[in-house]
Coordinates of C-alpha atoms (C1' of nucleotides) in Angstrom, one line a residue:
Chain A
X1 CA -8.7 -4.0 15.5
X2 CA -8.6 -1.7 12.4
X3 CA -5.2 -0.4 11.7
X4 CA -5.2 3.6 11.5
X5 CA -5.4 4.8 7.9
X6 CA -2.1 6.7 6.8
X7 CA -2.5 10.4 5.4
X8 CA -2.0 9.2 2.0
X9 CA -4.7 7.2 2.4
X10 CA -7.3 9.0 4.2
X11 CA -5.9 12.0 1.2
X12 CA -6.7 9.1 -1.2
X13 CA -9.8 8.0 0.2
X14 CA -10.9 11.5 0.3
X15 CA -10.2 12.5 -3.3
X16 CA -11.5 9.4 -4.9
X17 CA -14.7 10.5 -2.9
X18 CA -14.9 14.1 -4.0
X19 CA -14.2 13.2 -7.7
X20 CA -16.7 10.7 -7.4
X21 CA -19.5 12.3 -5.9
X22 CA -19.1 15.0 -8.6
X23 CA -17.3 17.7 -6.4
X24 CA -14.7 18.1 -8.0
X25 CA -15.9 18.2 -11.8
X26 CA -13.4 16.5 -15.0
X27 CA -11.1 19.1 -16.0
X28 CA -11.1 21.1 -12.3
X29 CA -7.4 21.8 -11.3
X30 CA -6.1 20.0 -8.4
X31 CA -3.8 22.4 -6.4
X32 CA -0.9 20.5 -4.4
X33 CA -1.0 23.3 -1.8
X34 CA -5.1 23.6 -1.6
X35 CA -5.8 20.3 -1.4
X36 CA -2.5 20.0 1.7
X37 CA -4.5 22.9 3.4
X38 CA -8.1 21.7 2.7
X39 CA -7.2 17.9 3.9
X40 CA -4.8 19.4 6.6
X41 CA -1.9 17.5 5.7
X42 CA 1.6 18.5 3.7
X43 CA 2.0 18.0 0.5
X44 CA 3.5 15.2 0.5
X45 CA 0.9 12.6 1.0
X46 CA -1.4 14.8 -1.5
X47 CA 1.3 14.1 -4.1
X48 CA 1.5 10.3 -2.9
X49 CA -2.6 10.2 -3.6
X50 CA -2.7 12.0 -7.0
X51 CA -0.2 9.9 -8.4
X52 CA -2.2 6.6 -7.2
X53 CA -5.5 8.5 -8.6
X54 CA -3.4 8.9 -11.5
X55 CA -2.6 5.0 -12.2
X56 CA -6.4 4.9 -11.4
X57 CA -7.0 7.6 -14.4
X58 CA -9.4 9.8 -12.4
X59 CA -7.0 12.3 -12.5
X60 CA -4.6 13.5 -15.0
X61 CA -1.0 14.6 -14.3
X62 CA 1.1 16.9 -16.8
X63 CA 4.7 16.9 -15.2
X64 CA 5.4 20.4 -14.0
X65 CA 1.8 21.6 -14.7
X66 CA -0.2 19.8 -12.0
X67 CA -3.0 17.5 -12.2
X68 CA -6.7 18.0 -13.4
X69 CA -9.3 15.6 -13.2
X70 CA -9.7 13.3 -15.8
X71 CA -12.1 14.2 -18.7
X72 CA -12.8 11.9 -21.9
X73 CA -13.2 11.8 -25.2
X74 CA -16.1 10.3 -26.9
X75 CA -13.7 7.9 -28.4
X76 CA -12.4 7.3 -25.1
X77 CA -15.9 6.3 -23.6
X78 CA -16.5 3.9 -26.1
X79 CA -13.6 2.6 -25.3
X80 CA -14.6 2.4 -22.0
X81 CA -17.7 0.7 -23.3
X82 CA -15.7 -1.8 -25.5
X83 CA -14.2 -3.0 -22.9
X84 CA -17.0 -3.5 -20.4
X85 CA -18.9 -5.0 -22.5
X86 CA -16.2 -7.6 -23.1
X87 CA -15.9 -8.1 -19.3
X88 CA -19.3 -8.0 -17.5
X89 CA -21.0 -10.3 -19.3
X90 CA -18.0 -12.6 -18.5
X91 CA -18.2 -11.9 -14.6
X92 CA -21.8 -12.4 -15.0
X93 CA -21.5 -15.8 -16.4
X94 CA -18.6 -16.5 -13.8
X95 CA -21.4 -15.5 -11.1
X96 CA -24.2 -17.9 -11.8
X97 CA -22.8 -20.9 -10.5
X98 CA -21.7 -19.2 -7.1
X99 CA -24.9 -17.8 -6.3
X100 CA -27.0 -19.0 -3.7
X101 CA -30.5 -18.7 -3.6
X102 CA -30.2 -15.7 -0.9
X103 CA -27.9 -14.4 -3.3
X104 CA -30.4 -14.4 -6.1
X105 CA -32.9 -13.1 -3.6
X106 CA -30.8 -10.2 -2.9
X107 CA -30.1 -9.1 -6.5
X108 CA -34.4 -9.7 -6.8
X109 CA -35.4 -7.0 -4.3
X110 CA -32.5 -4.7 -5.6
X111 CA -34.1 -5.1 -9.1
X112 CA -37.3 -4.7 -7.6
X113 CA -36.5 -1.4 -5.3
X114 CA -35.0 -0.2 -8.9
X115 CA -38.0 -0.6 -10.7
X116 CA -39.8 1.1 -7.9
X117 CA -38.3 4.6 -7.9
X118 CA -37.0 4.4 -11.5
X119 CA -40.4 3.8 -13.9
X120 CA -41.7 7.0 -15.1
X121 CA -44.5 8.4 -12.9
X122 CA -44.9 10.1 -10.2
X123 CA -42.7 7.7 -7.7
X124 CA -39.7 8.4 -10.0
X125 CA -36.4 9.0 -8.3
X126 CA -33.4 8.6 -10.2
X127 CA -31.2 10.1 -7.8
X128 CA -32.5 6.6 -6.0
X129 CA -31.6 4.7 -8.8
X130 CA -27.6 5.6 -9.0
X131 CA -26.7 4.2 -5.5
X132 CA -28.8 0.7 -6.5
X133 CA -27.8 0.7 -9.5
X134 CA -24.0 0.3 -8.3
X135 CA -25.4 -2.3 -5.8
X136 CA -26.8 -4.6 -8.1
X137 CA -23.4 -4.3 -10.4
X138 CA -21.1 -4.6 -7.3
X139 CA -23.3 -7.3 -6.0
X140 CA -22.6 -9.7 -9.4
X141 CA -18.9 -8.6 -9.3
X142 CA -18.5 -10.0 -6.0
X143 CA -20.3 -13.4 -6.7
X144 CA -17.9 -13.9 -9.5
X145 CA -14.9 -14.1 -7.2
X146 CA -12.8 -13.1 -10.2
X147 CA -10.6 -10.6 -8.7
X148 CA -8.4 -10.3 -11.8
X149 CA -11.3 -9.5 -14.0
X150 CA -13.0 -7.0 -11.2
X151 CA -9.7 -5.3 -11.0
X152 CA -9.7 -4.6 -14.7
X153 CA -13.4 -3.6 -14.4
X154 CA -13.0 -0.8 -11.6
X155 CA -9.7 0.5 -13.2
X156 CA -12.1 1.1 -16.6
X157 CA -15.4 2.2 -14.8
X158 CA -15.4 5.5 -13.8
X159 CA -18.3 6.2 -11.6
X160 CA -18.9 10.2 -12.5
X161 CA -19.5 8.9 -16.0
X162 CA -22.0 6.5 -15.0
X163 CA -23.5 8.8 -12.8
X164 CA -24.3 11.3 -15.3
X165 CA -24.9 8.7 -17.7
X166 CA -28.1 7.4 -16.1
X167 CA -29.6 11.1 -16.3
X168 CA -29.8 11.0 -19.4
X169 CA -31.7 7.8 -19.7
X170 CA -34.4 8.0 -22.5
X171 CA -37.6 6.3 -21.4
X172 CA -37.6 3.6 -23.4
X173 CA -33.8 3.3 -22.9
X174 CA -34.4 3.1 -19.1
X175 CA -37.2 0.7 -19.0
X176 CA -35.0 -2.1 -21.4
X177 CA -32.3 -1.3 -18.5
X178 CA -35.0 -1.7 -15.6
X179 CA -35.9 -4.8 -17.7
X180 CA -32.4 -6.4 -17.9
X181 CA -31.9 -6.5 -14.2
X182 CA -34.9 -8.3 -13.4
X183 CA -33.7 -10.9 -16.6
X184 CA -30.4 -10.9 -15.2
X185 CA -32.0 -12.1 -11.9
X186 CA -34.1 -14.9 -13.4
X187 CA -31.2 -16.0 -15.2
X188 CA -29.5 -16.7 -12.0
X189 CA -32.4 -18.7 -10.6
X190 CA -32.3 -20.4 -13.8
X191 CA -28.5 -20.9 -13.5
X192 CA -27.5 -20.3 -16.8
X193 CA -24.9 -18.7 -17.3
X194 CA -25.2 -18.1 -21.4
X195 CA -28.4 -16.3 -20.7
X196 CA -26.6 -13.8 -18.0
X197 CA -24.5 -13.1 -20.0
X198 CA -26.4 -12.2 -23.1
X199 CA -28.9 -10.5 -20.8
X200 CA -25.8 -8.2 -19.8
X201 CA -24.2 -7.9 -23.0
X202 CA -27.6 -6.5 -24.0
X203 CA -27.4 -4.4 -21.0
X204 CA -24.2 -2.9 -21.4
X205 CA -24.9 -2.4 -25.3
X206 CA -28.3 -0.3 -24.5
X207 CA -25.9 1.7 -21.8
X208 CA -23.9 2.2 -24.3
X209 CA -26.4 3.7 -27.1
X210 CA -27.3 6.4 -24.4
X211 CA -24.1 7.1 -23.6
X212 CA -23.3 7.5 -27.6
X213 CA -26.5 9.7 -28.3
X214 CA -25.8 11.7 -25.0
X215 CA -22.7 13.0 -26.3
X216 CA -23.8 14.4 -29.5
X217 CA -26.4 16.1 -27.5
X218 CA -23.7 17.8 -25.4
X219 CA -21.4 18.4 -28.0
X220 CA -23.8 19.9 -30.7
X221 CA -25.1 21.8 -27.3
X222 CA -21.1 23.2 -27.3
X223 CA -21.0 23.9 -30.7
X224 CA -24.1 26.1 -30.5
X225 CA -22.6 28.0 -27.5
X226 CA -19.4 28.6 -29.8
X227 CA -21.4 30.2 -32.5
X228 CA -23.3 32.3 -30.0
X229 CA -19.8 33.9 -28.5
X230 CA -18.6 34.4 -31.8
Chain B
X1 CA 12.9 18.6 -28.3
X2 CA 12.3 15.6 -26.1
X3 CA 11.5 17.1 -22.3
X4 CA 14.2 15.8 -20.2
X5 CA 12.8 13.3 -17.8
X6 CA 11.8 13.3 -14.2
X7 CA 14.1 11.6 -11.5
X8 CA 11.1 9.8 -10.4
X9 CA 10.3 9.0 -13.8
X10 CA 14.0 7.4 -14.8
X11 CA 13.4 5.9 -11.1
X12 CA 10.0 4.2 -12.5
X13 CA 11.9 3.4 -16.0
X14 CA 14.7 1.7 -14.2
X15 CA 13.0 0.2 -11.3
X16 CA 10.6 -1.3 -14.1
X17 CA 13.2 -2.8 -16.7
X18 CA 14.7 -4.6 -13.3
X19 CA 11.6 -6.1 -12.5
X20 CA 10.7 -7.1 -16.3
X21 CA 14.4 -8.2 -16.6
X22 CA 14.2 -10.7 -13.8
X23 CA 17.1 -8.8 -12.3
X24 CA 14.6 -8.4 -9.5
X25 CA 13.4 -11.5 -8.6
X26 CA 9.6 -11.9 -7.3
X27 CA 9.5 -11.4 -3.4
X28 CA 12.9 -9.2 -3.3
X29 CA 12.4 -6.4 -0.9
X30 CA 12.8 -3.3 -2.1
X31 CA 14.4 -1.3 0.5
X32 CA 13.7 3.1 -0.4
X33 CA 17.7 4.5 1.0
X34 CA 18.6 1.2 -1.3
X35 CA 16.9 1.7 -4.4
X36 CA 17.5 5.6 -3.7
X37 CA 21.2 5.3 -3.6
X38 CA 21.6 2.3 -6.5
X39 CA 19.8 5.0 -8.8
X40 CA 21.8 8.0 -7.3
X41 CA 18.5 10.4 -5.9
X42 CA 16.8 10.7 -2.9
X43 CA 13.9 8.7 -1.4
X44 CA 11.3 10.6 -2.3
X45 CA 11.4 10.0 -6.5
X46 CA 11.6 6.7 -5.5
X47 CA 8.7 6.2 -2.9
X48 CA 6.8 7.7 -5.8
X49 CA 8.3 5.7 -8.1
X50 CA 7.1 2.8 -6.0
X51 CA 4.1 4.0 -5.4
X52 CA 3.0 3.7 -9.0
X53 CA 4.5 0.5 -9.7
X54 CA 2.1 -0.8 -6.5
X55 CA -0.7 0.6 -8.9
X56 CA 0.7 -0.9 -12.1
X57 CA 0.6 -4.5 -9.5
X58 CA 4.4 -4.8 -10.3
X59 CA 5.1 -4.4 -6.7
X60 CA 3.0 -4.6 -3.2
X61 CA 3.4 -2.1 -0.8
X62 CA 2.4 -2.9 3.0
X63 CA 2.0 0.2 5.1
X64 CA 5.2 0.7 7.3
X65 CA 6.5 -2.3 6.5
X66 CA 8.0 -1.3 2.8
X67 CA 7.9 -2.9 -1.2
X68 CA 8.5 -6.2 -2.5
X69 CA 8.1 -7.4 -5.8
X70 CA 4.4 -8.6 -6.7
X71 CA 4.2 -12.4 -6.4
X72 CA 1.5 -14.4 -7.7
X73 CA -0.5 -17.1 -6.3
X74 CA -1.3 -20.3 -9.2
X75 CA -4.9 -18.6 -9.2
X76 CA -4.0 -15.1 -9.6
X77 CA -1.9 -16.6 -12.4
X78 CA -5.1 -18.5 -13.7
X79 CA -7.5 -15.3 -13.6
X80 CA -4.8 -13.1 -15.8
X81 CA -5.0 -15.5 -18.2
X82 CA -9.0 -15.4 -18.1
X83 CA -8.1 -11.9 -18.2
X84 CA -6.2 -12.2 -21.7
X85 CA -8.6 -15.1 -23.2
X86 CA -11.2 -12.1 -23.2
X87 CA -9.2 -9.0 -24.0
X88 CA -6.7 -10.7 -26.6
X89 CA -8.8 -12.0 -29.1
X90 CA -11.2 -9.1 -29.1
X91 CA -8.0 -6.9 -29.7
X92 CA -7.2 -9.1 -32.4
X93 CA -10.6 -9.1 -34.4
X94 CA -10.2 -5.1 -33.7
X95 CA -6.7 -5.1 -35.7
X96 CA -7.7 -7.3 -38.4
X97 CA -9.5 -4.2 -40.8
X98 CA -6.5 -1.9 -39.9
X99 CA -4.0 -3.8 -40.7
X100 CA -2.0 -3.0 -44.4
X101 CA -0.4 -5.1 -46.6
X102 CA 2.7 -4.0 -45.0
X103 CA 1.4 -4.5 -41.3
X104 CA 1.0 -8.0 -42.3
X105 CA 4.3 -8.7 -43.8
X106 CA 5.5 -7.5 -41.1
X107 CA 4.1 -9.9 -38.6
X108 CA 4.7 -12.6 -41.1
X109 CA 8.7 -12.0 -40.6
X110 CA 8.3 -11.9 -37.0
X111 CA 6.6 -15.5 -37.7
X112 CA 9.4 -16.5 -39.5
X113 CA 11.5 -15.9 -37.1
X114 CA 10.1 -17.2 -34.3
X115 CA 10.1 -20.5 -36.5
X116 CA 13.5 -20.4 -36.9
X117 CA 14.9 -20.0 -33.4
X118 CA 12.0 -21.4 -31.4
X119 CA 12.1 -25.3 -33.6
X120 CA 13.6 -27.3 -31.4
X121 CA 17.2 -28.6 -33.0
X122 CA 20.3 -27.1 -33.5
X123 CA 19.4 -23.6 -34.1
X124 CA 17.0 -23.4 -31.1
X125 CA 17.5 -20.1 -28.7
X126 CA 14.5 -19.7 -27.0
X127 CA 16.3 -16.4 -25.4
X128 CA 15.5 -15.0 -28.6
X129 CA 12.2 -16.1 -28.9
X130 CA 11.0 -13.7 -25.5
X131 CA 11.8 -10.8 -27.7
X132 CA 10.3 -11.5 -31.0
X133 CA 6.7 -12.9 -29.0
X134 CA 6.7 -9.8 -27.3
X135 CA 7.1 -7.5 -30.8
X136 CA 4.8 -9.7 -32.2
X137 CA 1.6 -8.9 -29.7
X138 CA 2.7 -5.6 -29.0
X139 CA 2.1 -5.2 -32.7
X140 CA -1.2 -6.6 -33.3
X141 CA -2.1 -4.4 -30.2
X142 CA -1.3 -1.8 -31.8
X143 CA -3.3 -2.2 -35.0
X144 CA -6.3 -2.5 -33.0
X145 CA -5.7 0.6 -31.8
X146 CA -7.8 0.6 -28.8
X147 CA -5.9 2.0 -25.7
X148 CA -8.8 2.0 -23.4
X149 CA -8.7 -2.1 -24.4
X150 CA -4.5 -2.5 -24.8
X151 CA -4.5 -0.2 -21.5
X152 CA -6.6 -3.0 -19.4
X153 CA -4.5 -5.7 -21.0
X154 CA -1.0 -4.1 -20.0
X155 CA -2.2 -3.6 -16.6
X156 CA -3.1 -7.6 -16.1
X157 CA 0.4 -9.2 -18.3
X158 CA 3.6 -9.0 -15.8
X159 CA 5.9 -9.7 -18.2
X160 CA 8.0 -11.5 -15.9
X161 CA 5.4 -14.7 -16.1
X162 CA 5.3 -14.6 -19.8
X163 CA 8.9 -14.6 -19.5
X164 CA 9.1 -17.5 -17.4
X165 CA 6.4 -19.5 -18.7
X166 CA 8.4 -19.2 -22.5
X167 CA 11.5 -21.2 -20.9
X168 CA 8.6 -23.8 -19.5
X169 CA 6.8 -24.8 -23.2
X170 CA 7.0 -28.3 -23.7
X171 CA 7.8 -29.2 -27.5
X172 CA 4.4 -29.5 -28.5
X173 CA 3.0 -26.6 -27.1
X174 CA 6.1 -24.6 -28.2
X175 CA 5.2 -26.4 -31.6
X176 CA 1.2 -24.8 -31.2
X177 CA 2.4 -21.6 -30.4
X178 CA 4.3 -21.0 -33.0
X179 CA 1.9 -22.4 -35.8
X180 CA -0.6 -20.0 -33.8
X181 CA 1.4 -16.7 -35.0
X182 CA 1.6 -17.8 -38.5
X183 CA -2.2 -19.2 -38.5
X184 CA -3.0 -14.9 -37.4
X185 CA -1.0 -14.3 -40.0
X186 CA -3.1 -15.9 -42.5
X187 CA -6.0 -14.5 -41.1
X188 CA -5.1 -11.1 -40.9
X189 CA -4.2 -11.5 -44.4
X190 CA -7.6 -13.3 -45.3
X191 CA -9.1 -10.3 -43.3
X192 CA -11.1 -12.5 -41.4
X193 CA -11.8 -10.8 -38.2
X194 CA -13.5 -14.1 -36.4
X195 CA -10.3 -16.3 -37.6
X196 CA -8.1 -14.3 -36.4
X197 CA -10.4 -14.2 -33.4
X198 CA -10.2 -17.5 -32.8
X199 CA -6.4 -18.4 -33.3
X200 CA -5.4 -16.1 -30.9
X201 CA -8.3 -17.5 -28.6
X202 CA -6.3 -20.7 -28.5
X203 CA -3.3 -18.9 -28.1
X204 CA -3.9 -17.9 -24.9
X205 CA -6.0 -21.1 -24.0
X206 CA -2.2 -23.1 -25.1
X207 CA -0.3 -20.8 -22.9
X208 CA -2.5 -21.2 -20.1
X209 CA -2.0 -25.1 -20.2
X210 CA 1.7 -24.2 -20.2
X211 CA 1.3 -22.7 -16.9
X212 CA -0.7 -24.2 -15.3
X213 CA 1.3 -27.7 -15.8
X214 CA 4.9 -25.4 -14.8
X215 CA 3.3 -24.3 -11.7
X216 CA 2.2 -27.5 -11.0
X217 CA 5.8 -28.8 -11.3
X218 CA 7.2 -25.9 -9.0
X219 CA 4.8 -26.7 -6.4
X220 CA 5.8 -30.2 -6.1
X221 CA 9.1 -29.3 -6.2
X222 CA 8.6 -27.0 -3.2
X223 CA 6.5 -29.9 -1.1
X224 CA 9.7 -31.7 -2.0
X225 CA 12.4 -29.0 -0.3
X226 CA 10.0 -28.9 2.3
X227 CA 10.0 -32.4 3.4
X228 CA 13.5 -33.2 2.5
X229 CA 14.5 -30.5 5.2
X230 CA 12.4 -31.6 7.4
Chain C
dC1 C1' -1.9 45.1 -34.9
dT2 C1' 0.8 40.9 -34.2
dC3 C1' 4.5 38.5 -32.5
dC4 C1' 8.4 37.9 -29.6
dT5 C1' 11.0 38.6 -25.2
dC6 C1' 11.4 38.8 -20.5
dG7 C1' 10.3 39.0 -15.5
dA8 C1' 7.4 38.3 -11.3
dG9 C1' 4.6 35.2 -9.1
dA10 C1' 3.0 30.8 -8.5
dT11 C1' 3.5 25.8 -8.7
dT12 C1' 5.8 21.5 -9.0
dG13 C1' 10.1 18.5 -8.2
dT14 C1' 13.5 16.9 -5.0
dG15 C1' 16.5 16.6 -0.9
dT16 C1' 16.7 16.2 4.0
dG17 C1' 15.4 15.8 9.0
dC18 C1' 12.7 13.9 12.6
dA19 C1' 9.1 11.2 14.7
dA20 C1' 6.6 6.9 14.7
dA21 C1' 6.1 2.2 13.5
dC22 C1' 8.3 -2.1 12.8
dC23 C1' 11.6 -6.3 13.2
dT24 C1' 15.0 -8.8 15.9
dA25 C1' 17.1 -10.7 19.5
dG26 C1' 17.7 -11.8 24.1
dA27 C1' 16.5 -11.7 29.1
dG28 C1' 13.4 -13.3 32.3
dG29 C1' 9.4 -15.6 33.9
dT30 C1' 6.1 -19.7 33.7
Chain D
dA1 C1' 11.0 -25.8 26.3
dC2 C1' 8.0 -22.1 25.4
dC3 C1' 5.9 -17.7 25.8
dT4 C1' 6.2 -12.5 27.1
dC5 C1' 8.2 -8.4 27.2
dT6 C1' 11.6 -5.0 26.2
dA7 C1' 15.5 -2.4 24.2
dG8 C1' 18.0 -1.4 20.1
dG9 C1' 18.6 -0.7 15.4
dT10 C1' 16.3 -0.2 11.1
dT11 C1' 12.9 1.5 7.9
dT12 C1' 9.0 4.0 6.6
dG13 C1' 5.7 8.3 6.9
dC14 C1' 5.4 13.0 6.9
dA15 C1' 6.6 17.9 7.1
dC16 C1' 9.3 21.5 5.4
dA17 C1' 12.8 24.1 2.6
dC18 C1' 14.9 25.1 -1.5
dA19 C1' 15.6 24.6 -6.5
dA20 C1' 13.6 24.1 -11.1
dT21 C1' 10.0 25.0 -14.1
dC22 C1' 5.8 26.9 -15.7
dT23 C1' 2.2 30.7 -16.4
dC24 C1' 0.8 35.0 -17.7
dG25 C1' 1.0 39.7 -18.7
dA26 C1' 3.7 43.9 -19.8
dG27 C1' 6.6 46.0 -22.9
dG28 C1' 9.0 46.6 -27.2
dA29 C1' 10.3 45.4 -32.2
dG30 C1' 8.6 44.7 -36.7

DNA sequence: CTCCTCGAGATTGTGTGCAAACCTAGAGGT
DNA sequence: ACCTCTAGGTTTGCACACAATCTCGAGGAG
């Protein structure tokens, strides 16, 4: 028997879901009183779930001004980077003795079904390849039963990023990623745990060189647009 | 002109220092009309003072059933300190080609001094010690400037463990510890990133030992109560 | 033309009341 | 002796109201 969700939650829930899925873009302004009315609850649970959203930085709270939803820095997603690619390769290292040979054939026909819709052709789907994507990563986070280190993890990853990070995959860039999965997999089988986590320091490296070359794009993209209005 | 704060933000200040203080011991509940009329305001700066400090993981909230200060099991305990052995030296490699001539004298007093209260003898006041270990890494976190990195870090160290575990150091690991600040000193000074790496890597890996042995002790303790009451 | 001042409107911060959920203790049945 | 159920008091969850603060544009001084 499930115990009924509070308002704060389900408001929580809710949010963390829009922001997520890209509804509610970084920088958009979160209204106390629109998002009461839009959720159909008072304000005061809606307060209660931006300042947990807060903690989680997806959303960003100016006292007396409100809260917008988070944006970054290209500073700050390196950061972000740094830190994940201090931390996945250890929860990938922590996962190959825990994972069973099911397990392993699990994370194959994830890597597999990636490699499917996400080489370059006609079969190409990469709105596909978000949703397995996360699979495959939440998959190894739970076979590392670390939940200190997953904890840190999910408090650093912000999914929107990622999201509109793997748009922007070069081909080449994409096929070393495609690549890395299915070495991540054979590494399991293997189990060695030094080779996971190279494989996925690699990984999170090439991630982050797309990430890095994606932002000059955008932001010589802005600058253009500046000299045009002025 | 600093903005006056908040009454849930002194709420969050205060609530925060008792925690960290030991004033509020692990497992207290923390009752809202209580804590709302120790710190003279209502309950509601206080549920959302609460309500962040749940996020921080300084306090666990269970729905309808009110706060309590965040205990931790022996392996949450062993999974920050996995945590730190990951996030601490990589901070400390980061602060290493920041760090001045002055940065480093600085650190190299804070050694110093450690030395002289923490040697065990007349002068010992391991009270003192708490203070000066805690300037000392909040300094080196610092110099790596890396808040995405130092932000993840804060989140896992509950100050009132390191706290504890200080008053649990057995002379030779006390000894270790101490000879661990100076040896970062050195490196910092030598500009070695990887040295400095690998000091504080041991660092952590000593004060993990110290833990684990104390919790250890307090659980045999406890299987003692148990059965003499029984 | 630029900068400052000052309201009006909108938005957040806080106090308070009430309903619902929870814990405790004790009566009664098995 | 043990379990079940219930009544009471206690505590949290939520809505609502008012106070405090901010935003933004109009108007005037320099």
């Amino acid at each position: 028997m499930t115990r009924p969700l509070t308002s704060a939650e389900r408001a929580l829930a809710t949010l963390r879901d829009l922001i997520m899925g890209g509804e509610l873009a970084p920088g958009a302004r979160l209204g106390e009183v629109e998002l009461a009315e839009r959720l159909g609850v008072s304000r005061t649970p809606v307060r209660e779930a931006l300042s947990r959203l807060a903690a989680e930085g997806l959303v960003e709270i100016a006292p007396n001004r409100g809260a917008r939803v988070a944006t970054w820095t290209v500073a700050e997603l390196e950061g972000v980077f740094d830190l994940r690619s201090v931390l996945e390769p250890q929860l990938t290292a922590h996962a190959v003795p825990n994972a069973t040979p099911a397990d392993v054939d699990e994370l194959d026909a994830l890597a597999r079904r990636m490699h499917e819709v996400g080489t370059p052709g006609p079969g190409q789907d990469l709105d596909a390849l978000v949703p397995l994507n996360r699979a495959f990563h939440d998959r190894l986070v739970a076979l590392a039963a670390h939940p200190t280190l997953a904890t840190a993890l999910a408090a650093a990853i912000h999914p929107p990023i990622v999201r509109r990070n793997f748009l922007t995959y070069d081909e080449a860039s994409l096929r070393r990623s495609l690549a890395h999965h299915s070495e991540i997999v054979a590494a399991l089988r293997a189990g060695d745990p030094e080779w996971a986590r190279a494989v996925m320091t690699s990984h999170i490296a090439n991630a982050r060189a797309v990430m890095v070359r994606a932002a000059r794009v955008r932001m010589a993209e802005q600058v253009a647009r500046e000299e045009e209005s002025a």
